[in-house]
């Protein structure tokens, strides 16, 4: 007898896994289908910064809830609430910092401006050239490389089926959805496309066009170092994120661009991005100059023209849904996945979702 | 600031150096980059100045001749220089090199990769004890410094390298406690037909073995070192007889020694090829995962050529000829002409390759050998991960080298996974009941070698930062 799942979740990143867990808890029988390995897309390679200071004003309530979700997952995902500083090195950056963080504080994030003296007390190894800094005690990080291990474990614990190396080749609509995959045919009553930067390709299988773009973000890691910093560090322009993990390695990000397309492999690192990114990290923390970089990599971060998430029914469908394209989506992922699950279960989500059928040229919130 | 060439060659071993010379003689502007102090690669490694007076060997003579030719050519050699990134750009290939603590960029129309091989060492209990070194590592010691691994050494491993290492130890005045090899005499006999086409190489090998017999050095055929004894240094090894599949089944036997040379064949160093955009496929007969390359050095990517052991393990003799052929192909590409057919060279290459591949067939470890590992045997040295750590991760659902790397950091340390990924692939294949050919290595990423932050930062000026449009509020 063929199994007809209640829902097939396409994509085993943080969005797909979080939604599947919520739906299973609500009594549904989902299956998660992942083209490579669980948690090896953006969710497994990102910088892991959980910072309210880099979240959009209108997404602040979601981000705050996201932080709490990460805190609950705790050590199993390498979560640490360290507090975070955002640094400005010029007057212009200081203005930018003040303007932006003030708005975020008003939106509910516990962000304050701190004196450079206090910054130096907490982080003596940062460069003396800082002219202004903001601080958020809620900020911290999680270890994105543990995403796969953690969610695979959770799916197993909750007896949720998943298939890896299972690529969706075609989707047909009959009495139920029929998914032709690289590992056989799968039937499901509903569909959730949580395919990250590949959402556009996945939606195209149902002849729906979604205006999704992908950025190719770069992250680098050093060898183990003696203790240099304890907080997560950001830069007023967003060009730098930096944190030292429990094992002593320092992770450097900041959205510097590599190249490639989601359809063709995992993207390529460009030296012309890594070099200034690392230079900026060393500028902010001179003690880093003694470290060696062991690995740089890229991942695809999806977005739509208005830079808000896609979370709701696929335009023209009432039993197919989309979830993705959240910038800083690692932070918000576990929470928005839960909201999406609730919506599909027919419950009223705690906070509103983001209609994928909206007019992307207008700011709809 | 970048320097422009027709061809950049990465690796100055027999393959790379010959490719560079051939292309330079054809009139191309060639740069050759290598980590070592002098050209010669692993097999023709140059001696350190303090031991220059030492007697010559066939390797040192070939190496000296090559170094002489390079010195007299127009090839620009970047010695003690590490390539850490390769990109293809509209203008050609961009090669990022770490030289004297600074990043230098080379740009070229054609890129020849001749990155050679690295040794596979099958982990066994105690293999990380000081005093245990690789067979290939041992040959580097001999050639460069005329140094010995210890006073009394057990030499263990597959293929011809064990016999070479053992006879070199004796030549340099050391004592060989025993030679231990998983190969049987019959396997060697079966390789004979492929070897007779290169009588010169055959005779050399026969002389190594004859020397060991005459000196009364015990040779344990179809045996392996199953354990290394000693806490802070080697006090001896336990050997066992193997089955046809190379699984241990005989009674343990103890051999006293203060050092051990251990190796199980070579595998292509293919990370540079991966970075340059080539797919790898599994070829047991060529030593493992390697890119697709033909006898003329051509690959599926335009302007990208590959030669020597990095294209599959065929040995030094084949590498030298493959280098020449590739140098011809690449220079023809640069000049925009069709490459000429060099039948004699092609034939010589086929003969040498046949010999080399017979040696590879003897060297590639069989499945049983991995059962020498115990639960607490270290697999990933950088992160101190044991077999049981890795197996637990696999049993928890990690089905790829990528997943194991993410979950455990196996491959995220300074070695970049070069030493553990082969074993991890085997463990995954074993758990799945599949073959290693179904378990590819993880994505290759820069830097190809660890690179200091200060070098990457260079003379950074804060004001040069390209300030992006602020993220939407
Ligand atoms: C380098 C980088 C750094 C980042 N840094 C941060 C940060 O510091 N903080 C933060 O909050 N956010 C960060 N982000 C953003 C965050 O990582 C993403 O927003 C989030 O992980 C997206 O989750 P997802 O589940 O939607 O996508 P993904 O994790 O990409 O998951 C989608 C999955 O779908 C699978 N898939 C796609 N198509 C198919 C198909 N047809 N069939 C089957 N499976 C399919 C893919 O293989 C993939 O595993 C960063 C992103 C990147 C790339």
mmCIF file with all atom_site columns, N, CA and C and ligand atoms in Angstrom, chain A residues 10-16 33-37 39-49 55 166-168 194-198 202 217-219 298-301 323-331, ligand 1:
data_model
loop_
_atom_site.group_PDB
_atom_site.id
_atom_site.type_symbol
_atom_site.label_atom_id
_atom_site.label_alt_id
_atom_site.label_comp_id
_atom_site.label_asym_id
_atom_site.label_entity_id
_atom_site.label_seq_id
_atom_site.pdbx_PDB_ins_code
_atom_site.Cartn_x
_atom_site.Cartn_y
_atom_site.Cartn_z
_atom_site.occupancy
_atom_site.B_iso_or_equiv
_atom_site.pdbx_formal_charge
_atom_site.auth_seq_id
_atom_site.auth_comp_id
_atom_site.auth_asym_id
_atom_site.auth_atom_id
_atom_site.pdbx_PDB_model_num
ATOM   1   N N   . UNK A 1 10  ? 9.594  20.063 1.444  1.00 0.00 ? 10  UNK A N   1
ATOM   2   C CA  . UNK A 1 10  ? 10.718 20.055 0.505  1.00 0.00 ? 10  UNK A CA  1
ATOM   3   C C   . UNK A 1 10  ? 11.800 20.979 1.053  1.00 0.00 ? 10  UNK A C   1
ATOM   4   N N   . UNK A 1 11  ? 12.905 20.400 1.519  1.00 0.00 ? 11  UNK A N   1
ATOM   5   C CA  . UNK A 1 11  ? 13.998 21.175 2.090  1.00 0.00 ? 11  UNK A CA  1
ATOM   6   C C   . UNK A 1 11  ? 14.171 20.873 3.566  1.00 0.00 ? 11  UNK A C   1
ATOM   7   N N   . UNK A 1 12  ? 15.359 20.383 3.905  1.00 0.00 ? 12  UNK A N   1
ATOM   8   C CA  . UNK A 1 12  ? 15.651 20.024 5.296  1.00 0.00 ? 12  UNK A CA  1
ATOM   9   C C   . UNK A 1 12  ? 16.587 21.017 5.933  1.00 0.00 ? 12  UNK A C   1
ATOM   10  N N   . UNK A 1 13  ? 16.336 22.319 5.734  1.00 0.00 ? 13  UNK A N   1
ATOM   11  C CA  . UNK A 1 13  ? 17.075 23.360 6.455  1.00 0.00 ? 13  UNK A CA  1
ATOM   12  C C   . UNK A 1 13  ? 16.343 23.665 7.741  1.00 0.00 ? 13  UNK A C   1
ATOM   13  N N   . UNK A 1 14  ? 16.717 24.774 8.351  1.00 0.00 ? 14  UNK A N   1
ATOM   14  C CA  . UNK A 1 14  ? 16.117 25.084 9.638  1.00 0.00 ? 14  UNK A CA  1
ATOM   15  C C   . UNK A 1 14  ? 14.616 25.348 9.510  1.00 0.00 ? 14  UNK A C   1
ATOM   16  N N   . UNK A 1 15  ? 14.227 25.969 8.395  1.00 0.00 ? 15  UNK A N   1
ATOM   17  C CA  . UNK A 1 15  ? 12.811 26.302 8.198  1.00 0.00 ? 15  UNK A CA  1
ATOM   18  C C   . UNK A 1 15  ? 11.979 25.023 8.069  1.00 0.00 ? 15  UNK A C   1
ATOM   19  N N   . UNK A 1 16  ? 12.406 24.150 7.176  1.00 0.00 ? 16  UNK A N   1
ATOM   20  C CA  . UNK A 1 16  ? 11.653 22.926 6.926  1.00 0.00 ? 16  UNK A CA  1
ATOM   21  C C   . UNK A 1 16  ? 11.593 22.043 8.157  1.00 0.00 ? 16  UNK A C   1
ATOM   22  N N   . UNK A 1 33  ? 11.970 15.986 2.774  1.00 0.00 ? 33  UNK A N   1
ATOM   23  C CA  . UNK A 1 33  ? 12.752 15.543 1.613  1.00 0.00 ? 33  UNK A CA  1
ATOM   24  C C   . UNK A 1 33  ? 13.891 16.526 1.369  1.00 0.00 ? 33  UNK A C   1
ATOM   25  N N   . UNK A 1 34  ? 15.099 16.029 1.409  1.00 0.00 ? 34  UNK A N   1
ATOM   26  C CA  . UNK A 1 34  ? 16.268 16.907 1.310  1.00 0.00 ? 34  UNK A CA  1
ATOM   27  C C   . UNK A 1 34  ? 17.170 16.434 0.173  1.00 0.00 ? 34  UNK A C   1
ATOM   28  N N   . UNK A 1 35  ? 17.528 17.366 -0.717 1.00 0.00 ? 35  UNK A N   1
ATOM   29  C CA  . UNK A 1 35  ? 18.325 16.970 -1.887 1.00 0.00 ? 35  UNK A CA  1
ATOM   30  C C   . UNK A 1 35  ? 19.769 16.608 -1.534 1.00 0.00 ? 35  UNK A C   1
ATOM   31  N N   . UNK A 1 36  ? 20.326 17.231 -0.478 1.00 0.00 ? 36  UNK A N   1
ATOM   32  C CA  . UNK A 1 36  ? 21.683 16.825 -0.085 1.00 0.00 ? 36  UNK A CA  1
ATOM   33  C C   . UNK A 1 36  ? 21.595 16.190 1.304  1.00 0.00 ? 36  UNK A C   1
ATOM   34  N N   . UNK A 1 37  ? 22.176 16.821 2.322  1.00 0.00 ? 37  UNK A N   1
ATOM   35  C CA  . UNK A 1 37  ? 22.061 16.301 3.677  1.00 0.00 ? 37  UNK A CA  1
ATOM   36  C C   . UNK A 1 37  ? 21.250 17.288 4.500  1.00 0.00 ? 37  UNK A C   1
ATOM   37  N N   . UNK A 1 39  ? 20.349 20.011 6.893  1.00 0.00 ? 39  UNK A N   1
ATOM   38  C CA  . UNK A 1 39  ? 21.141 21.084 7.500  1.00 0.00 ? 39  UNK A CA  1
ATOM   39  C C   . UNK A 1 39  ? 22.488 21.323 6.860  1.00 0.00 ? 39  UNK A C   1
ATOM   40  N N   . UNK A 1 40  ? 22.606 21.145 5.550  1.00 0.00 ? 40  UNK A N   1
ATOM   41  C CA  . UNK A 1 40  ? 23.873 21.474 4.874  1.00 0.00 ? 40  UNK A CA  1
ATOM   42  C C   . UNK A 1 40  ? 23.707 22.651 3.921  1.00 0.00 ? 40  UNK A C   1
ATOM   43  N N   . UNK A 1 41  ? 22.515 23.212 3.844  1.00 0.00 ? 41  UNK A N   1
ATOM   44  C CA  . UNK A 1 41  ? 22.318 24.436 3.065  1.00 0.00 ? 41  UNK A CA  1
ATOM   45  C C   . UNK A 1 41  ? 22.719 25.633 3.918  1.00 0.00 ? 41  UNK A C   1
ATOM   46  N N   . UNK A 1 42  ? 22.065 26.776 3.699  1.00 0.00 ? 42  UNK A N   1
ATOM   47  C CA  . UNK A 1 42  ? 22.397 27.994 4.452  1.00 0.00 ? 42  UNK A CA  1
ATOM   48  C C   . UNK A 1 42  ? 22.405 27.718 5.952  1.00 0.00 ? 42  UNK A C   1
ATOM   49  N N   . UNK A 1 43  ? 21.488 26.857 6.398  1.00 0.00 ? 43  UNK A N   1
ATOM   50  C CA  . UNK A 1 43  ? 21.356 26.625 7.836  1.00 0.00 ? 43  UNK A CA  1
ATOM   51  C C   . UNK A 1 43  ? 22.570 25.942 8.452  1.00 0.00 ? 43  UNK A C   1
ATOM   52  N N   . UNK A 1 44  ? 23.405 25.315 7.634  1.00 0.00 ? 44  UNK A N   1
ATOM   53  C CA  . UNK A 1 44  ? 24.560 24.605 8.173  1.00 0.00 ? 44  UNK A CA  1
ATOM   54  C C   . UNK A 1 44  ? 25.868 25.318 7.962  1.00 0.00 ? 44  UNK A C   1
ATOM   55  N N   . UNK A 1 45  ? 25.854 26.397 7.194  1.00 0.00 ? 45  UNK A N   1
ATOM   56  C CA  . UNK A 1 45  ? 27.131 27.056 6.865  1.00 0.00 ? 45  UNK A CA  1
ATOM   57  C C   . UNK A 1 45  ? 27.144 28.528 7.267  1.00 0.00 ? 45  UNK A C   1
ATOM   58  N N   . UNK A 1 46  ? 26.061 28.999 7.880  1.00 0.00 ? 46  UNK A N   1
ATOM   59  C CA  . UNK A 1 46  ? 26.010 30.431 8.193  1.00 0.00 ? 46  UNK A CA  1
ATOM   60  C C   . UNK A 1 46  ? 26.892 30.773 9.385  1.00 0.00 ? 46  UNK A C   1
ATOM   61  N N   . UNK A 1 47  ? 26.983 32.095 9.660  1.00 0.00 ? 47  UNK A N   1
ATOM   62  C CA  . UNK A 1 47  ? 27.910 32.550 10.687 1.00 0.00 ? 47  UNK A CA  1
ATOM   63  C C   . UNK A 1 47  ? 27.362 32.334 12.092 1.00 0.00 ? 47  UNK A C   1
ATOM   64  N N   . UNK A 1 48  ? 26.101 31.985 12.192 1.00 0.00 ? 48  UNK A N   1
ATOM   65  C CA  . UNK A 1 48  ? 25.536 31.646 13.497 1.00 0.00 ? 48  UNK A CA  1
ATOM   66  C C   . UNK A 1 48  ? 25.329 32.820 14.442 1.00 0.00 ? 48  UNK A C   1
ATOM   67  N N   . UNK A 1 49  ? 25.400 34.034 13.907 1.00 0.00 ? 49  UNK A N   1
ATOM   68  C CA  . UNK A 1 49  ? 25.207 35.194 14.784 1.00 0.00 ? 49  UNK A CA  1
ATOM   69  C C   . UNK A 1 49  ? 23.727 35.326 15.140 1.00 0.00 ? 49  UNK A C   1
ATOM   70  N N   . UNK A 1 55  ? 18.923 42.795 13.014 1.00 0.00 ? 55  UNK A N   1
ATOM   71  C CA  . UNK A 1 55  ? 17.599 42.392 12.524 1.00 0.00 ? 55  UNK A CA  1
ATOM   72  C C   . UNK A 1 55  ? 16.785 43.604 12.122 1.00 0.00 ? 55  UNK A C   1
ATOM   73  N N   . UNK A 1 166 ? 17.698 13.222 -1.754 1.00 0.00 ? 166 UNK A N   1
ATOM   74  C CA  . UNK A 1 166 ? 16.407 12.985 -2.403 1.00 0.00 ? 166 UNK A CA  1
ATOM   75  C C   . UNK A 1 166 ? 16.007 14.287 -3.092 1.00 0.00 ? 166 UNK A C   1
ATOM   76  N N   . UNK A 1 167 ? 16.223 14.328 -4.384 1.00 0.00 ? 167 UNK A N   1
ATOM   77  C CA  . UNK A 1 167 ? 15.935 15.551 -5.122 1.00 0.00 ? 167 UNK A CA  1
ATOM   78  C C   . UNK A 1 167 ? 14.555 15.460 -5.759 1.00 0.00 ? 167 UNK A C   1
ATOM   79  N N   . UNK A 1 168 ? 13.794 16.555 -5.671 1.00 0.00 ? 168 UNK A N   1
ATOM   80  C CA  . UNK A 1 168 ? 12.465 16.580 -6.271 1.00 0.00 ? 168 UNK A CA  1
ATOM   81  C C   . UNK A 1 168 ? 12.631 16.923 -7.748 1.00 0.00 ? 168 UNK A C   1
ATOM   82  N N   . UNK A 1 194 ? 10.222 24.581 1.504  1.00 0.00 ? 194 UNK A N   1
ATOM   83  C CA  . UNK A 1 194 ? 11.127 25.286 2.421  1.00 0.00 ? 194 UNK A CA  1
ATOM   84  C C   . UNK A 1 194 ? 12.532 25.076 1.882  1.00 0.00 ? 194 UNK A C   1
ATOM   85  N N   . UNK A 1 195 ? 12.680 25.397 0.604  1.00 0.00 ? 195 UNK A N   1
ATOM   86  C CA  . UNK A 1 195 ? 13.889 25.009 -0.122 1.00 0.00 ? 195 UNK A CA  1
ATOM   87  C C   . UNK A 1 195 ? 14.949 26.109 -0.176 1.00 0.00 ? 195 UNK A C   1
ATOM   88  N N   . UNK A 1 196 ? 14.890 27.056 0.763  1.00 0.00 ? 196 UNK A N   1
ATOM   89  C CA  . UNK A 1 196 ? 15.946 28.069 0.858  1.00 0.00 ? 196 UNK A CA  1
ATOM   90  C C   . UNK A 1 196 ? 16.153 28.809 -0.443 1.00 0.00 ? 196 UNK A C   1
ATOM   91  N N   . UNK A 1 197 ? 17.396 28.907 -0.858 1.00 0.00 ? 197 UNK A N   1
ATOM   92  C CA  . UNK A 1 197 ? 17.737 29.639 -2.081 1.00 0.00 ? 197 UNK A CA  1
ATOM   93  C C   . UNK A 1 197 ? 17.249 28.917 -3.337 1.00 0.00 ? 197 UNK A C   1
ATOM   94  N N   . UNK A 1 198 ? 16.763 27.688 -3.134 1.00 0.00 ? 198 UNK A N   1
ATOM   95  C CA  . UNK A 1 198 ? 16.270 26.895 -4.263 1.00 0.00 ? 198 UNK A CA  1
ATOM   96  C C   . UNK A 1 198 ? 14.736 26.974 -4.373 1.00 0.00 ? 198 UNK A C   1
ATOM   97  N N   . UNK A 1 202 ? 11.967 25.256 -6.937 1.00 0.00 ? 202 UNK A N   1
ATOM   98  C CA  . UNK A 1 202 ? 10.950 24.329 -6.436 1.00 0.00 ? 202 UNK A CA  1
ATOM   99  C C   . UNK A 1 202 ? 9.550  24.810 -6.835 1.00 0.00 ? 202 UNK A C   1
ATOM   100 N N   . UNK A 1 217 ? 27.008 34.542 0.551  1.00 0.00 ? 217 UNK A N   1
ATOM   101 C CA  . UNK A 1 217 ? 27.759 35.075 1.689  1.00 0.00 ? 217 UNK A CA  1
ATOM   102 C C   . UNK A 1 217 ? 28.975 34.226 2.023  1.00 0.00 ? 217 UNK A C   1
ATOM   103 N N   . UNK A 1 218 ? 30.010 34.899 2.506  1.00 0.00 ? 218 UNK A N   1
ATOM   104 C CA  . UNK A 1 218 ? 31.274 34.236 2.818  1.00 0.00 ? 218 UNK A CA  1
ATOM   105 C C   . UNK A 1 218 ? 31.529 34.213 4.326  1.00 0.00 ? 218 UNK A C   1
ATOM   106 N N   . UNK A 1 219 ? 32.049 33.093 4.810  1.00 0.00 ? 219 UNK A N   1
ATOM   107 C CA  . UNK A 1 219 ? 32.446 32.966 6.217  1.00 0.00 ? 219 UNK A CA  1
ATOM   108 C C   . UNK A 1 219 ? 33.838 32.332 6.251  1.00 0.00 ? 219 UNK A C   1
ATOM   109 N N   . UNK A 1 298 ? 31.281 29.496 1.319  1.00 0.00 ? 298 UNK A N   1
ATOM   110 C CA  . UNK A 1 298 ? 30.142 30.335 0.973  1.00 0.00 ? 298 UNK A CA  1
ATOM   111 C C   . UNK A 1 298 ? 28.848 29.563 1.200  1.00 0.00 ? 298 UNK A C   1
ATOM   112 N N   . UNK A 1 299 ? 27.756 30.313 1.293  1.00 0.00 ? 299 UNK A N   1
ATOM   113 C CA  . UNK A 1 299 ? 26.426 29.717 1.351  1.00 0.00 ? 299 UNK A CA  1
ATOM   114 C C   . UNK A 1 299 ? 25.466 30.670 0.675  1.00 0.00 ? 299 UNK A C   1
ATOM   115 N N   . UNK A 1 300 ? 24.315 30.151 0.283  1.00 0.00 ? 300 UNK A N   1
ATOM   116 C CA  . UNK A 1 300 ? 23.327 30.974 -0.429 1.00 0.00 ? 300 UNK A CA  1
ATOM   117 C C   . UNK A 1 300 ? 22.244 31.461 0.520  1.00 0.00 ? 300 UNK A C   1
ATOM   118 N N   . UNK A 1 301 ? 22.065 32.766 0.552  1.00 0.00 ? 301 UNK A N   1
ATOM   119 C CA  . UNK A 1 301 ? 21.015 33.353 1.379  1.00 0.00 ? 301 UNK A CA  1
ATOM   120 C C   . UNK A 1 301 ? 19.976 33.973 0.456  1.00 0.00 ? 301 UNK A C   1
ATOM   121 N N   . UNK A 1 323 ? 7.877  28.651 2.666  1.00 0.00 ? 323 UNK A N   1
ATOM   122 C CA  . UNK A 1 323 ? 8.498  29.230 3.856  1.00 0.00 ? 323 UNK A CA  1
ATOM   123 C C   . UNK A 1 323 ? 9.979  29.457 3.554  1.00 0.00 ? 323 UNK A C   1
ATOM   124 N N   . UNK A 1 324 ? 10.404 30.702 3.648  1.00 0.00 ? 324 UNK A N   1
ATOM   125 C CA  . UNK A 1 324 ? 11.835 30.944 3.440  1.00 0.00 ? 324 UNK A CA  1
ATOM   126 C C   . UNK A 1 324 ? 12.159 32.398 3.215  1.00 0.00 ? 324 UNK A C   1
ATOM   127 N N   . UNK A 1 325 ? 13.378 32.638 2.718  1.00 0.00 ? 325 UNK A N   1
ATOM   128 C CA  . UNK A 1 325 ? 13.827 33.954 2.303  1.00 0.00 ? 325 UNK A CA  1
ATOM   129 C C   . UNK A 1 325 ? 13.889 34.977 3.431  1.00 0.00 ? 325 UNK A C   1
ATOM   130 N N   . UNK A 1 326 ? 14.156 34.513 4.629  1.00 0.00 ? 326 UNK A N   1
ATOM   131 C CA  . UNK A 1 326 ? 14.321 35.468 5.720  1.00 0.00 ? 326 UNK A CA  1
ATOM   132 C C   . UNK A 1 326 ? 15.787 35.823 5.806  1.00 0.00 ? 326 UNK A C   1
ATOM   133 N N   . UNK A 1 327 ? 16.085 37.094 5.701  1.00 0.00 ? 327 UNK A N   1
ATOM   134 C CA  . UNK A 1 327 ? 17.478 37.481 5.939  1.00 0.00 ? 327 UNK A CA  1
ATOM   135 C C   . UNK A 1 327 ? 17.755 37.356 7.429  1.00 0.00 ? 327 UNK A C   1
ATOM   136 N N   . UNK A 1 328 ? 18.913 36.830 7.786  1.00 0.00 ? 328 UNK A N   1
ATOM   137 C CA  . UNK A 1 328 ? 19.147 36.541 9.194  1.00 0.00 ? 328 UNK A CA  1
ATOM   138 C C   . UNK A 1 328 ? 18.206 35.440 9.636  1.00 0.00 ? 328 UNK A C   1
ATOM   139 N N   . UNK A 1 329 ? 17.897 34.564 8.698  1.00 0.00 ? 329 UNK A N   1
ATOM   140 C CA  . UNK A 1 329 ? 16.874 33.550 8.917  1.00 0.00 ? 329 UNK A CA  1
ATOM   141 C C   . UNK A 1 329 ? 17.272 32.448 9.873  1.00 0.00 ? 329 UNK A C   1
ATOM   142 N N   . UNK A 1 330 ? 18.537 32.371 10.183 1.00 0.00 ? 330 UNK A N   1
ATOM   143 C CA  . UNK A 1 330 ? 18.970 31.361 11.148 1.00 0.00 ? 330 UNK A CA  1
ATOM   144 C C   . UNK A 1 330 ? 18.406 31.729 12.522 1.00 0.00 ? 330 UNK A C   1
ATOM   145 N N   . UNK A 1 331 ? 18.439 33.021 12.833 1.00 0.00 ? 331 UNK A N   1
ATOM   146 C CA  . UNK A 1 331 ? 17.922 33.500 14.108 1.00 0.00 ? 331 UNK A CA  1
ATOM   147 C C   . UNK A 1 331 ? 16.418 33.247 14.204 1.00 0.00 ? 331 UNK A C   1
HETATM 148 C C1  . LIG C 2 .   ? 27.060 32.414 4.747  1.00 0.00 ? 1   LIG C C1  1
HETATM 149 C C2  . LIG C 2 .   ? 25.787 32.800 5.425  1.00 0.00 ? 1   LIG C C2  1
HETATM 150 C C3  . LIG C 2 .   ? 25.866 33.445 6.660  1.00 0.00 ? 1   LIG C C3  1
HETATM 151 C C4  . LIG C 2 .   ? 24.698 33.741 7.341  1.00 0.00 ? 1   LIG C C4  1
HETATM 152 N N1  . LIG C 2 .   ? 24.808 34.257 8.593  1.00 0.00 ? 1   LIG C N1  1
HETATM 153 C C5  . LIG C 2 .   ? 23.688 34.370 9.358  1.00 0.00 ? 1   LIG C C5  1
HETATM 154 C C6  . LIG C 2 .   ? 23.796 34.768 10.706 1.00 0.00 ? 1   LIG C C6  1
HETATM 155 O O1  . LIG C 2 .   ? 24.885 35.006 11.216 1.00 0.00 ? 1   LIG C O1  1
HETATM 156 N N2  . LIG C 2 .   ? 22.665 34.879 11.445 1.00 0.00 ? 1   LIG C N2  1
HETATM 157 C C7  . LIG C 2 .   ? 21.443 34.596 10.916 1.00 0.00 ? 1   LIG C C7  1
HETATM 158 O O2  . LIG C 2 .   ? 20.460 34.696 11.625 1.00 0.00 ? 1   LIG C O2  1
HETATM 159 N N3  . LIG C 2 .   ? 21.309 34.200 9.619  1.00 0.00 ? 1   LIG C N3  1
HETATM 160 C C8  . LIG C 2 .   ? 22.407 34.076 8.836  1.00 0.00 ? 1   LIG C C8  1
HETATM 161 N N4  . LIG C 2 .   ? 22.290 33.666 7.524  1.00 0.00 ? 1   LIG C N4  1
HETATM 162 C C9  . LIG C 2 .   ? 20.947 33.367 6.978  1.00 0.00 ? 1   LIG C C9  1
HETATM 163 C C10 . LIG C 2 .   ? 20.439 31.993 7.356  1.00 0.00 ? 1   LIG C C10 1
HETATM 164 O O3  . LIG C 2 .   ? 21.462 31.052 7.262  1.00 0.00 ? 1   LIG C O3  1
HETATM 165 C C11 . LIG C 2 .   ? 19.320 31.567 6.439  1.00 0.00 ? 1   LIG C C11 1
HETATM 166 O O4  . LIG C 2 .   ? 18.366 32.614 6.393  1.00 0.00 ? 1   LIG C O4  1
HETATM 167 C C12 . LIG C 2 .   ? 18.582 30.323 6.926  1.00 0.00 ? 1   LIG C C12 1
HETATM 168 O O5  . LIG C 2 .   ? 19.477 29.316 7.292  1.00 0.00 ? 1   LIG C O5  1
HETATM 169 C C13 . LIG C 2 .   ? 17.658 29.808 5.835  1.00 0.00 ? 1   LIG C C13 1
HETATM 170 O O6  . LIG C 2 .   ? 17.089 28.578 6.206  1.00 0.00 ? 1   LIG C O6  1
HETATM 171 P P1  . LIG C 2 .   ? 16.271 27.712 5.161  1.00 0.00 ? 1   LIG C P1  1
HETATM 172 O O7  . LIG C 2 .   ? 15.840 26.496 5.855  1.00 0.00 ? 1   LIG C O7  1
HETATM 173 O O8  . LIG C 2 .   ? 15.244 28.570 4.527  1.00 0.00 ? 1   LIG C O8  1
HETATM 174 O O9  . LIG C 2 .   ? 17.302 27.413 4.000  1.00 0.00 ? 1   LIG C O9  1
HETATM 175 P P2  . LIG C 2 .   ? 18.405 26.273 3.860  1.00 0.00 ? 1   LIG C P2  1
HETATM 176 O O10 . LIG C 2 .   ? 19.108 26.036 5.125  1.00 0.00 ? 1   LIG C O10 1
HETATM 177 O O11 . LIG C 2 .   ? 19.216 26.615 2.696  1.00 0.00 ? 1   LIG C O11 1
HETATM 178 O O12 . LIG C 2 .   ? 17.559 24.979 3.587  1.00 0.00 ? 1   LIG C O12 1
HETATM 179 C C14 . LIG C 2 .   ? 16.946 24.706 2.364  1.00 0.00 ? 1   LIG C C14 1
HETATM 180 C C15 . LIG C 2 .   ? 17.169 23.254 2.066  1.00 0.00 ? 1   LIG C C15 1
HETATM 181 O O13 . LIG C 2 .   ? 16.370 22.853 0.960  1.00 0.00 ? 1   LIG C O13 1
HETATM 182 C C16 . LIG C 2 .   ? 17.036 21.883 0.213  1.00 0.00 ? 1   LIG C C16 1
HETATM 183 N N5  . LIG C 2 .   ? 16.414 21.832 -1.117 1.00 0.00 ? 1   LIG C N5  1
HETATM 184 C C17 . LIG C 2 .   ? 16.367 22.828 -2.018 1.00 0.00 ? 1   LIG C C17 1
HETATM 185 N N6  . LIG C 2 .   ? 15.697 22.427 -3.114 1.00 0.00 ? 1   LIG C N6  1
HETATM 186 C C18 . LIG C 2 .   ? 15.315 21.159 -2.923 1.00 0.00 ? 1   LIG C C18 1
HETATM 187 C C19 . LIG C 2 .   ? 14.596 20.196 -3.699 1.00 0.00 ? 1   LIG C C19 1
HETATM 188 N N7  . LIG C 2 .   ? 14.116 20.489 -4.914 1.00 0.00 ? 1   LIG C N7  1
HETATM 189 N N8  . LIG C 2 .   ? 14.402 18.980 -3.189 1.00 0.00 ? 1   LIG C N8  1
HETATM 190 C C20 . LIG C 2 .   ? 14.865 18.678 -1.954 1.00 0.00 ? 1   LIG C C20 1
HETATM 191 N N9  . LIG C 2 .   ? 15.539 19.549 -1.172 1.00 0.00 ? 1   LIG C N9  1
HETATM 192 C C21 . LIG C 2 .   ? 15.770 20.773 -1.648 1.00 0.00 ? 1   LIG C C21 1
HETATM 193 C C22 . LIG C 2 .   ? 18.444 22.407 0.230  1.00 0.00 ? 1   LIG C C22 1
HETATM 194 O O14 . LIG C 2 .   ? 19.375 21.406 -0.050 1.00 0.00 ? 1   LIG C O14 1
HETATM 195 C C23 . LIG C 2 .   ? 18.582 22.944 1.663  1.00 0.00 ? 1   LIG C C23 1
HETATM 196 O O15 . LIG C 2 .   ? 19.119 22.004 2.571  1.00 0.00 ? 1   LIG C O15 1
HETATM 197 C C24 . LIG C 2 .   ? 23.435 33.437 6.777  1.00 0.00 ? 1   LIG C C24 1
HETATM 198 C C25 . LIG C 2 .   ? 23.366 32.846 5.521  1.00 0.00 ? 1   LIG C C25 1
HETATM 199 C C26 . LIG C 2 .   ? 24.522 32.508 4.851  1.00 0.00 ? 1   LIG C C26 1
HETATM 200 C C27 . LIG C 2 .   ? 24.423 31.827 3.526  1.00 0.00 ? 1   LIG C C27 1
#
